[in-house]
Tab-separated table of C-alpha atoms in Angstrom:
chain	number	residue	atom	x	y	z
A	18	UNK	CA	-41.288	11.694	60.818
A	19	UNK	CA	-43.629	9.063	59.961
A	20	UNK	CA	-42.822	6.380	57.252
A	21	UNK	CA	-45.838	7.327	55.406
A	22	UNK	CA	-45.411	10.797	55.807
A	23	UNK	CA	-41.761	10.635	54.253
A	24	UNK	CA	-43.104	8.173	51.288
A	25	UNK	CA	-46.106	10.747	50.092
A	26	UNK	CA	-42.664	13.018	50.296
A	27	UNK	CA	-40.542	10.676	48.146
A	28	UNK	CA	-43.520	10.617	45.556
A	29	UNK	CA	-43.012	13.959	44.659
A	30	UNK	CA	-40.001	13.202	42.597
A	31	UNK	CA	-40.324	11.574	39.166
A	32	UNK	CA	-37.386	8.987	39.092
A	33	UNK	CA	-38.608	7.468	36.439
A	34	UNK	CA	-35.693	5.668	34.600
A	35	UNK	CA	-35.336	4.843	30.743
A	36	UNK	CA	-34.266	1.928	28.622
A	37	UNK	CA	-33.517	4.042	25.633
A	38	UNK	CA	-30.562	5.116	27.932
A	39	UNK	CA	-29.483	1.653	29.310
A	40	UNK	CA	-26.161	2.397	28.215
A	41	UNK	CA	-25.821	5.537	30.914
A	42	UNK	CA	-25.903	5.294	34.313
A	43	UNK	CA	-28.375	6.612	35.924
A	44	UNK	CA	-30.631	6.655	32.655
A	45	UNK	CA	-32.057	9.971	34.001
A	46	UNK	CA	-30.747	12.377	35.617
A	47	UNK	CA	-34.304	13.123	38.016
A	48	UNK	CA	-32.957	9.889	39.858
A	49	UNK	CA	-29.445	11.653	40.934
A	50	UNK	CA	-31.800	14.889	42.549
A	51	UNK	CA	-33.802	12.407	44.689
A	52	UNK	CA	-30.586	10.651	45.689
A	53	UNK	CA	-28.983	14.128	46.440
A	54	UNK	CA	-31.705	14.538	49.027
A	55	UNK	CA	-31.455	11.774	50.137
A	56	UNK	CA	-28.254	12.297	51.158
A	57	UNK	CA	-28.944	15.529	52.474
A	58	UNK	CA	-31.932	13.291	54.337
A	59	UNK	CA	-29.539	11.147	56.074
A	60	UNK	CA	-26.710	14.278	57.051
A	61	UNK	CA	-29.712	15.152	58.431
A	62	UNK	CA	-30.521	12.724	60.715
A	63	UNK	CA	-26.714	12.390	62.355
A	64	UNK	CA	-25.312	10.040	59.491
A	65	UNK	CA	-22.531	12.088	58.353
A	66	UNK	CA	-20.632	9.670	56.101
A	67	UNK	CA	-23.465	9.536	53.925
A	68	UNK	CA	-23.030	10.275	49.923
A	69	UNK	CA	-23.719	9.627	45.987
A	70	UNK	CA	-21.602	8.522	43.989
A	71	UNK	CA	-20.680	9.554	40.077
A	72	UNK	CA	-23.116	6.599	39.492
A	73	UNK	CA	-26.028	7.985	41.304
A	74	UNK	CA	-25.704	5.154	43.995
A	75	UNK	CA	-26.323	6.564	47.540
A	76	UNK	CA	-24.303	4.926	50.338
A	77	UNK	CA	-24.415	5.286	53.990
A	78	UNK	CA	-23.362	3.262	57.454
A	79	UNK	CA	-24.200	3.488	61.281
A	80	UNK	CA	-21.446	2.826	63.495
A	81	UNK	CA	-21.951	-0.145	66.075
A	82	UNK	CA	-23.143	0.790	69.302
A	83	UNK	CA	-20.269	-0.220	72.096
A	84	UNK	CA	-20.092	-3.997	72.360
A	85	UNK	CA	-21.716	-5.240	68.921
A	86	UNK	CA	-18.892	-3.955	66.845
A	87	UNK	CA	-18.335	-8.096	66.969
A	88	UNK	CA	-21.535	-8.268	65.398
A	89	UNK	CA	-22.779	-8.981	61.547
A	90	UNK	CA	-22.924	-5.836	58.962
A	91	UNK	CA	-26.316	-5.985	57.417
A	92	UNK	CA	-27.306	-4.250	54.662
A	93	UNK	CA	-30.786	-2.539	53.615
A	94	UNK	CA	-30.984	-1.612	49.826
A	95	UNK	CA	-33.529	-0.145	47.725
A	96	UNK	CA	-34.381	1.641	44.666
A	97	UNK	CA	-34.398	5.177	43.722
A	98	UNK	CA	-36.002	4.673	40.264
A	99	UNK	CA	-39.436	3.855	38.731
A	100	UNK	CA	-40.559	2.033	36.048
A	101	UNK	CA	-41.472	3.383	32.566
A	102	UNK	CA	-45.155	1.351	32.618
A	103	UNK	CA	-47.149	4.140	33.709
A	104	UNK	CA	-46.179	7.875	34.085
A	105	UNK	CA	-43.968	8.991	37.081
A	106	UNK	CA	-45.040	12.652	37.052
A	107	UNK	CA	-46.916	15.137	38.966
A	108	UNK	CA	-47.988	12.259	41.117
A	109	UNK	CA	-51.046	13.211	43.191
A	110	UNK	CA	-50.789	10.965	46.485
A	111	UNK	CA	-53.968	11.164	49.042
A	112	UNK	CA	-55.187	8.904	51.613
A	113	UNK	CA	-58.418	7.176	51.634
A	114	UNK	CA	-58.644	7.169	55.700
A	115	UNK	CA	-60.450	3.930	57.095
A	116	UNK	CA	-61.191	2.077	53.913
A	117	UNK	CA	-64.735	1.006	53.529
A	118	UNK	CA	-63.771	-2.140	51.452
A	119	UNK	CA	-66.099	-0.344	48.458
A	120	UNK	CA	-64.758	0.823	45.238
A	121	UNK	CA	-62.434	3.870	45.669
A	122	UNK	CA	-63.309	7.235	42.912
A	123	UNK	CA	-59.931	7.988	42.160
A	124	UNK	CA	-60.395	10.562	39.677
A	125	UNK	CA	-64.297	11.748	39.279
A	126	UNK	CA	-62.903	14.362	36.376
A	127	UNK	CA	-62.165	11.512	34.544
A	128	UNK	CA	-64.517	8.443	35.940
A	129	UNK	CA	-61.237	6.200	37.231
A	130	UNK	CA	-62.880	3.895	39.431
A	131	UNK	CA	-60.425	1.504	41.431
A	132	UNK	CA	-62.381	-1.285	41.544
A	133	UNK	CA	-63.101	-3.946	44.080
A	134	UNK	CA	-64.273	-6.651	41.620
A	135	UNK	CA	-60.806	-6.005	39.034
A	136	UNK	CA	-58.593	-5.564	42.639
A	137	UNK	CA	-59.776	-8.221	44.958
A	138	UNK	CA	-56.988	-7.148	47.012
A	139	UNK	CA	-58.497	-4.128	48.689
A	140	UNK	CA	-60.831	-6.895	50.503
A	141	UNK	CA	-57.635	-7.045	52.598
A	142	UNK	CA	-57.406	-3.838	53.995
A	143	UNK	CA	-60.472	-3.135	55.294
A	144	UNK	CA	-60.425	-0.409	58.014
A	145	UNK	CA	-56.757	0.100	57.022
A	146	UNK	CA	-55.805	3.929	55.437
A	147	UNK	CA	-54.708	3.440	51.842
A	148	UNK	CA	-52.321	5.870	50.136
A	149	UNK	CA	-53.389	6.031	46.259
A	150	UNK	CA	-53.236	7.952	42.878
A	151	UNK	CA	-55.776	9.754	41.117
A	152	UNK	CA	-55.625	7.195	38.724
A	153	UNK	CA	-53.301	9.127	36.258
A	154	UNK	CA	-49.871	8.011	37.590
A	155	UNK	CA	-47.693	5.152	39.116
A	156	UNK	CA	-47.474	5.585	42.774
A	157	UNK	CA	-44.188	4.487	43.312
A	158	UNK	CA	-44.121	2.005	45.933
A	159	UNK	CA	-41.752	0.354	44.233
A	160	UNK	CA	-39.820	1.152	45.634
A	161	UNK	CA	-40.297	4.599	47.286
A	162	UNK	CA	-42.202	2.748	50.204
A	163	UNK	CA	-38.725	0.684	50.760
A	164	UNK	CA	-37.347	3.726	50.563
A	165	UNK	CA	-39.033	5.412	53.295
A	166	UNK	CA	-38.948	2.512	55.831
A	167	UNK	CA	-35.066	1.912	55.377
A	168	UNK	CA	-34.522	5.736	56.262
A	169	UNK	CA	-37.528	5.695	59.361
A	170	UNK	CA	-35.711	2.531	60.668
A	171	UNK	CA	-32.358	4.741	59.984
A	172	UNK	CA	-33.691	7.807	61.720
A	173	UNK	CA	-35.297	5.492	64.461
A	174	UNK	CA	-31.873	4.222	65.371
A	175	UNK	CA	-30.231	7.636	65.109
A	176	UNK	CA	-32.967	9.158	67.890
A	177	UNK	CA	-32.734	6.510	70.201
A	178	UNK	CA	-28.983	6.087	71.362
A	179	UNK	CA	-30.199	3.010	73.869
A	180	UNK	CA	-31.277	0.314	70.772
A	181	UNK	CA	-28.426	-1.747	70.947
A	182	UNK	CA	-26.996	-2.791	66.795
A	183	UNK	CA	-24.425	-3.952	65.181
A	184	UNK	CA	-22.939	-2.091	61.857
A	185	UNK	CA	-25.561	-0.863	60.116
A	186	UNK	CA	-25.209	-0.113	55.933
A	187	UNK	CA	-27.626	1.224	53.369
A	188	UNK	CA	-27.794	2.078	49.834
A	189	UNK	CA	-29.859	3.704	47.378
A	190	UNK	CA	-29.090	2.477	43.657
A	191	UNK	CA	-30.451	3.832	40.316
A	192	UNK	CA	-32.182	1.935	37.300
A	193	UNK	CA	-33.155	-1.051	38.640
A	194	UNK	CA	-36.344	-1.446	37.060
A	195	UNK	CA	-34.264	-1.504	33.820
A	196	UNK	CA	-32.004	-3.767	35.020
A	197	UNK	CA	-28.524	-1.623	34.168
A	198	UNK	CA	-27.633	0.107	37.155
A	199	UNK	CA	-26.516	-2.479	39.615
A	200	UNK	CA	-23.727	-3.714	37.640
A	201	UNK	CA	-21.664	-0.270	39.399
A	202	UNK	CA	-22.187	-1.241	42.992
A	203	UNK	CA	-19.664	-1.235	44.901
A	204	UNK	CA	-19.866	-4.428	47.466
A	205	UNK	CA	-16.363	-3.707	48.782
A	206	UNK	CA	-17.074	-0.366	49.389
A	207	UNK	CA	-20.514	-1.015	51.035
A	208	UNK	CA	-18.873	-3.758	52.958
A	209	UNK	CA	-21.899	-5.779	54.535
A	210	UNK	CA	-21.435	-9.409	55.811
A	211	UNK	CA	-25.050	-9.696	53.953
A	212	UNK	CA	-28.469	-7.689	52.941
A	213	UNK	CA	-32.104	-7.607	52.299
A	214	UNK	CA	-33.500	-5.512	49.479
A	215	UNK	CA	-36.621	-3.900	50.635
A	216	UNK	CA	-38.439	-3.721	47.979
A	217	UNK	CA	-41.257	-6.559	47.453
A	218	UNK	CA	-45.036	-6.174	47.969
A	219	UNK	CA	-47.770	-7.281	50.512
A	220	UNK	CA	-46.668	-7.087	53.725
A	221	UNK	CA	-45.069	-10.705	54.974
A	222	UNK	CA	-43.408	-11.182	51.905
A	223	UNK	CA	-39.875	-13.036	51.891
A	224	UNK	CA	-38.213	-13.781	48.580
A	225	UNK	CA	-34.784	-15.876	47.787
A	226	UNK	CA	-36.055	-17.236	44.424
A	227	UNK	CA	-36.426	-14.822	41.461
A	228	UNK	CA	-36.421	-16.080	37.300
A	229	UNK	CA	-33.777	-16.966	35.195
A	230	UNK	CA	-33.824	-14.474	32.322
A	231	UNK	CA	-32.630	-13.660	29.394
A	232	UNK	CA	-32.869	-10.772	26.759
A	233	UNK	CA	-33.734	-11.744	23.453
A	234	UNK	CA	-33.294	-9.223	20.075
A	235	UNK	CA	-34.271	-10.563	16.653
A	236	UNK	CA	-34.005	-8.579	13.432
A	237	UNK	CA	-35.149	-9.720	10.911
A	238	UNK	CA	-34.227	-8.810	7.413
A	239	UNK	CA	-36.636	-8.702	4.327
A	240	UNK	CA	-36.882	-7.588	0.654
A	241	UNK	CA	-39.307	-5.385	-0.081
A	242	UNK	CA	-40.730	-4.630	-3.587
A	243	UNK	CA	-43.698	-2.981	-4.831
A	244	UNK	CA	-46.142	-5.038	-4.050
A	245	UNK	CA	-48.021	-5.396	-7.736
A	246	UNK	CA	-44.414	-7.188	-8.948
A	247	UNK	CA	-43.567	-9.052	-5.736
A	248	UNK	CA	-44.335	-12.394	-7.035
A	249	UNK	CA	-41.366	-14.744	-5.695
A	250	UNK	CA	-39.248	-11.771	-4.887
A	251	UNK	CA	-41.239	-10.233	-1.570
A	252	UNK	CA	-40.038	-11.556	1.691
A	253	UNK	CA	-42.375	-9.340	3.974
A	254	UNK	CA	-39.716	-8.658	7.226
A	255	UNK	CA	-43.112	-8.284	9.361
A	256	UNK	CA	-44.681	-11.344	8.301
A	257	UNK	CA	-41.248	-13.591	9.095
A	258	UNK	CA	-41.258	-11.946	12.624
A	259	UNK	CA	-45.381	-12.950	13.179
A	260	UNK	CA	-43.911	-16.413	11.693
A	261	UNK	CA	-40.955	-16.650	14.385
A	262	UNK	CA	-43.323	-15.529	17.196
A	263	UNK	CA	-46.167	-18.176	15.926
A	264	UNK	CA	-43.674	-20.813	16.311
A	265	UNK	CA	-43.453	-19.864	20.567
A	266	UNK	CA	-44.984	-22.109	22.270
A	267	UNK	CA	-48.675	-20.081	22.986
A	268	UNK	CA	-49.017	-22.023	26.852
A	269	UNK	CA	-45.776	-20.029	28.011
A	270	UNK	CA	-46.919	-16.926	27.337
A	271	UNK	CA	-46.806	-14.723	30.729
A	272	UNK	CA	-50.930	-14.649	30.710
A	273	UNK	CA	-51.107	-18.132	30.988
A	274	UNK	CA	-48.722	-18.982	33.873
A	275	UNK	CA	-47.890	-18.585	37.521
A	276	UNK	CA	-45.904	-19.477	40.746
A	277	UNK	CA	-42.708	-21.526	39.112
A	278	UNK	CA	-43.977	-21.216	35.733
A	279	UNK	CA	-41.242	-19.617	33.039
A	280	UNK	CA	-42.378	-17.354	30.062
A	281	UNK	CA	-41.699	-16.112	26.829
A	282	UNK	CA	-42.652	-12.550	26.529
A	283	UNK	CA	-42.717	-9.576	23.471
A	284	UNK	CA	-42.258	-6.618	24.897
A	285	UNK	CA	-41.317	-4.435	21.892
A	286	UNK	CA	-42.269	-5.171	17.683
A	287	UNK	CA	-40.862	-2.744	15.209
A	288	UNK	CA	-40.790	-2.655	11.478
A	289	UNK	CA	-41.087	-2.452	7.808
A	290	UNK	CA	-41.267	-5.470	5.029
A	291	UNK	CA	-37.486	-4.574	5.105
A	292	UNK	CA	-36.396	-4.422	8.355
A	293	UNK	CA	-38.908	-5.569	11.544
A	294	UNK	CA	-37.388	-5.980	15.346
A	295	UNK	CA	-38.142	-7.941	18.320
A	296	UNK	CA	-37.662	-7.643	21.713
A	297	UNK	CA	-38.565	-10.898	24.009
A	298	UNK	CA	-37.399	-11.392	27.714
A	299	UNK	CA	-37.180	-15.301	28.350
A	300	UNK	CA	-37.991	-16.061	32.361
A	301	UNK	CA	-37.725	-19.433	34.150
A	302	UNK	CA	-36.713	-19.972	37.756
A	303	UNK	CA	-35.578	-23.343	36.899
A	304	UNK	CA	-31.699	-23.176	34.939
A	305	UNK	CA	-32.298	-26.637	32.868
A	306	UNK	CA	-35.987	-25.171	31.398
A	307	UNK	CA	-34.504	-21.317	31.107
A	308	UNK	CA	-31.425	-22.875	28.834
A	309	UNK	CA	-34.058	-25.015	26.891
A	310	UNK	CA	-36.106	-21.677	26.402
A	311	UNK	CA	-32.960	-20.419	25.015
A	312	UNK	CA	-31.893	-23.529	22.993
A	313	UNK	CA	-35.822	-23.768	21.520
A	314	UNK	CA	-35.560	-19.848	20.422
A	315	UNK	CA	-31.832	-20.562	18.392
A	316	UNK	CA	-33.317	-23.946	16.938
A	317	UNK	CA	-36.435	-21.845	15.538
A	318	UNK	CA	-33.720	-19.054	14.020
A	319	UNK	CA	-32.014	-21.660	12.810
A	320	UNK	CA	-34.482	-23.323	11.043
A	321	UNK	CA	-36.113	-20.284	9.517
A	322	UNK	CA	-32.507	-19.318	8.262
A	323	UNK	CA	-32.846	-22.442	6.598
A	324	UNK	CA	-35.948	-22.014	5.082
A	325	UNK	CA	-35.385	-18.122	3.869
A	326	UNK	CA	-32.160	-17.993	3.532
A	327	UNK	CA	-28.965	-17.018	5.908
A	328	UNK	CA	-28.824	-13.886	7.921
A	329	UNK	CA	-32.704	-13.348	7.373
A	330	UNK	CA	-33.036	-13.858	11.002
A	331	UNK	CA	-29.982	-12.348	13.032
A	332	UNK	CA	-30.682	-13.535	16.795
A	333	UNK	CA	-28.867	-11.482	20.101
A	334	UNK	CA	-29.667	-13.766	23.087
A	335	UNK	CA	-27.842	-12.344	26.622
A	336	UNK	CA	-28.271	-13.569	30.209
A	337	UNK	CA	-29.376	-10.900	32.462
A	338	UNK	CA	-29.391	-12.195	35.709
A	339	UNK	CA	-29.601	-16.087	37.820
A	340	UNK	CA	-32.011	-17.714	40.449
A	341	UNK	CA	-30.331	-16.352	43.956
A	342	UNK	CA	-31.573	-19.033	45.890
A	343	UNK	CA	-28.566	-21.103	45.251
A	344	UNK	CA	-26.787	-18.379	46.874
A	345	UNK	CA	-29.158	-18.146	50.011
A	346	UNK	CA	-29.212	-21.702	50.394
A	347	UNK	CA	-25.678	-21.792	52.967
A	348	UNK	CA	-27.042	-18.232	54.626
A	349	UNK	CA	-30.713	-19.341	55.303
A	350	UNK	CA	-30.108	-17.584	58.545
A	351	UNK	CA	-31.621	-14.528	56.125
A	352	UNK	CA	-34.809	-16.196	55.781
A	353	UNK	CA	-35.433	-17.345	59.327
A	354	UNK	CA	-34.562	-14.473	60.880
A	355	UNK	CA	-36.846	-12.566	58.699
A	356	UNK	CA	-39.461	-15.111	59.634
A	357	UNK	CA	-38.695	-14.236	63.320
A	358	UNK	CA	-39.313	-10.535	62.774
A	359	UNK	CA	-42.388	-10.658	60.964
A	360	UNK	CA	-44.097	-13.157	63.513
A	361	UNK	CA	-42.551	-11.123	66.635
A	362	UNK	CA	-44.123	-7.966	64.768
A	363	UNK	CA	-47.530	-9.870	64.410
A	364	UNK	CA	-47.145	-10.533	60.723
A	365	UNK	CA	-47.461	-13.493	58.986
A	366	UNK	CA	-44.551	-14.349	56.770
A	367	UNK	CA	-44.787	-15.672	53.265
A	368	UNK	CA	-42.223	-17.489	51.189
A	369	UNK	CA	-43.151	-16.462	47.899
A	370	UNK	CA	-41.154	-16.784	44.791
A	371	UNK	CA	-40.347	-13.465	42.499
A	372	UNK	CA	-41.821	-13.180	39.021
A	373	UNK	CA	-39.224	-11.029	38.292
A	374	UNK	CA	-35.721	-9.748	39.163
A	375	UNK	CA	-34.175	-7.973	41.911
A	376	UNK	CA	-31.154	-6.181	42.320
A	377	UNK	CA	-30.491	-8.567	45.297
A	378	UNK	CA	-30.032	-11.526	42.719
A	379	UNK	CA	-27.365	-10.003	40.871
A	380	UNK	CA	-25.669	-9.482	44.068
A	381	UNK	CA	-25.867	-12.979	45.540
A	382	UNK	CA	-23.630	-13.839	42.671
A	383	UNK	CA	-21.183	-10.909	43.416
A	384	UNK	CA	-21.022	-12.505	47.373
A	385	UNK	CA	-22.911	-10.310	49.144
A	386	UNK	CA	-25.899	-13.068	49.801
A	387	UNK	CA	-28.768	-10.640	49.157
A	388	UNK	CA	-32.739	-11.852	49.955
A	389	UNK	CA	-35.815	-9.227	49.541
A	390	UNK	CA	-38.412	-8.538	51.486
A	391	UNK	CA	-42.174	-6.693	51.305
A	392	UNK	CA	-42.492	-3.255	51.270
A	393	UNK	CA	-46.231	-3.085	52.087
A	394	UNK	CA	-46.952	-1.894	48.296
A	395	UNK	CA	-49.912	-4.040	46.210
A	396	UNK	CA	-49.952	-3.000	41.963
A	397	UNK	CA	-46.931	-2.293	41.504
A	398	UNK	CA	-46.405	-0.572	37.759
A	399	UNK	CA	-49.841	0.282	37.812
A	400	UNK	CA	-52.036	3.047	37.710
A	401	UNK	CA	-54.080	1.389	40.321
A	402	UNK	CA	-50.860	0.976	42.813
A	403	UNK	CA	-51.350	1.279	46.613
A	404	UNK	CA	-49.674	0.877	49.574
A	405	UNK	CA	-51.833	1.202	53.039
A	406	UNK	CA	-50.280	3.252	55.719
A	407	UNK	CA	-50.149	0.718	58.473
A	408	UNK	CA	-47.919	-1.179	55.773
A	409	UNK	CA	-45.778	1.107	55.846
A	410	UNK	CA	-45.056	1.769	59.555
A	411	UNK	CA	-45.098	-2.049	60.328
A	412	UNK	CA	-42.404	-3.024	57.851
A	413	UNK	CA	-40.537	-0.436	59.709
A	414	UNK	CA	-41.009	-2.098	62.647
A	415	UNK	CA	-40.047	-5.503	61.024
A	416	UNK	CA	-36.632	-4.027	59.861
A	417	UNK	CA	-35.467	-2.748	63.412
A	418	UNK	CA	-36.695	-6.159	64.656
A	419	UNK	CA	-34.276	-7.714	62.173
A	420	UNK	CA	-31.553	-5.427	63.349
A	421	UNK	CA	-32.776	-6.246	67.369
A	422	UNK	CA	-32.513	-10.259	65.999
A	423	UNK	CA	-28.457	-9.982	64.999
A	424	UNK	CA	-27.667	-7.863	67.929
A	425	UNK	CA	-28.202	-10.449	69.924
């Protein structure tokens, strides 16, 4: 089967996990059925020691052929979930053949135009064949599309008994776009010498540096009273919280910055003049600025305690997950060998950092040195997501050339 052919497959499955059940793992249970087939998938194929877990995490290994059993385990690891962002259901997936480089109708019903001049991107792919949406859903390239070349490249391998490989492992893992599910994999268990996520986004992509971040809850506690007797008793809970978030410096909002460039970001505002909520993530690839992020927010609680009184603002700052790149500095075999395979496949690498996290940083730290790389996909979260078909099928290529690279 055809990568792209077993991605418009893989869209047909809403996996899209929830935060409200960060606490449960998987979030949902739609994630577990796709990872049941998948397992199925790889039985399939010839792997017979595939299987899921009570977590929902999908493991699986190919022997060595005879002679590389000396060689190094690699890993390939994606994700089974999507993210909340845009809606993960009834997907419609088509494929606008030959792409014209003009704006695409997506959905005439309802006049969703993906357009050229808000997606400069498309300019790229010009006479490529572009799977896409009807403008209503996700697509789920993220990370679907890694997905779907980790288990072509697997099926690849399985068909053709003469390409030579060392151990081979791969896993599936739940709720990674809400950052709670990799805390239950099982690195003894998957037993790699190293891995690459698959699960990044225009083709060429290589990625050792991700953010900093933190999680940042505030409540913060008023007094309400009616408001025609509130003289010098009213403290309006939703006024303090516009207060706090006035006092964040406006520059490092995420709007404003780029490349290396940390952020503070509100993702979630709740409340009554009694009671209001925030949610903030805090991002910075570099440690000293992400723990002076996190000092500035404490010195601005503290101060407002001062000014309103104690326990008016009640602050819950947690570390999420660290840089990886000190962790693929001593392995930076990873990185040049992924630079090999992407210029023996014709593709120009990229060393870009990640505006974001991966499931790969949190397991550098746990010692399984863990770098990502493209899928092919452009938009991801988006209603406007797309990933072109030759994408697909050449990162597939680029992940048996890895494998050809450590035979040898």
């Amino acid at each position: 089967m055809k990568t792209y052919e077993r991605f418009i497959k893989y869209t047909t499955f809403n996996t899209t996990s929830s935060s409200e059940n960060e606490n449960q793992t998987p979030s949902t249970e739609k994630q577990r059925v796709f990872g049941q087939y998948l397992v199925e998938e790889l039985k399939g194929i010839g792997i017979d020691n595939a299987y899921i877990d009570d977590k929902s995490f999908v493991y699986a290994s190919i022997p060595a052929t005879k002679g590389k059993e000396n060689k190094p385990k690699i890993g390939f690891i994606a994700h089974l979930d999507t993210v909340e962002d845009a809606s993960g259901e009834n997907i419609k997936a088509s494929i606008v053949k030959n792409y014209d480089g003009k704006d695409i109708v997506l959905n005439k019903e309802k006049n969703i135009i993906f357009s050229t001049e808000k997606f400069p991107s498309l300019n790229k792919y010009i006479g490529n064949d572009l799977i896409v949406t009807d403008g209503t859903t996700l697509l789920g390239a993220d990370d679907k599309a890694g997905i779907a070349e980790i288990m072509t490249m697997a099926e690849t391998i399985m068909n053709n008994p003469n390409i030579e490989h060392g151990e081979i492992k791969i896993a599936f893992t739940p709720d990674e776009e809400i950052g709670s599910g990799i805390e239950y994999f099982d690195v003894e268990k998957f037993d790699a010498d190293f891995a690459y996520t698959v699960d990044g986004g225009e083709l060429g992509e290589i990625e050792y540096e991700n953010f900093n971040a933190a999680s940042c809850k505030i409540t913060v506690n008023g007094v309400n009273v009616h408001p025609g007797y509130s003289k010098n008793k009213m403290k309006n809970a939703i006024l303090l919280a516009m207060e706090f978030n006035s006092m964040l410096p406006p520059e490092q909002k995420p709007q404003y910055t780029e490349k290396y460039e940390g952020f503070y970001h509100l993702g979630y505002i709740q409340g009554t003049e009694e009671k209001t909520k925030l949610e903030y993530i805090i991002r910075d690839h570099d440690i000293e600025k992400f723990n002076q992020k996190k000092e500035f927010v404490k010195d601005i609680i503290n101060f407002l305690n001062k000014k309103y009184g104690n326990n008016t603002f009640v602050l819950e700052l947690k570390d999420t997950y660290y840089n990886m790149k000190e962790k693929i500095l001593p392995n930076m075999h990873l990185i040049d060998n992924a630079k090999k395979a992407f210029n023996e496949c014709g593709v120009q690498e990229k060393i870009v950092p990640i505006r974001g996290g991966t499931d790969g940083a949190r397991l550098s730290f746990r010692g399984l040195p863990c770098p990502n790389l493209s899928t092919g996909g452009e938009n991801a979260h988006s209603r406007f997501e797309y990933v072109p078909v030759q994408s697909l099928e050449k990162m597939t290529e680029v992940l048996l050339k890895i494998i050809n690279i450590y035979a040898e």
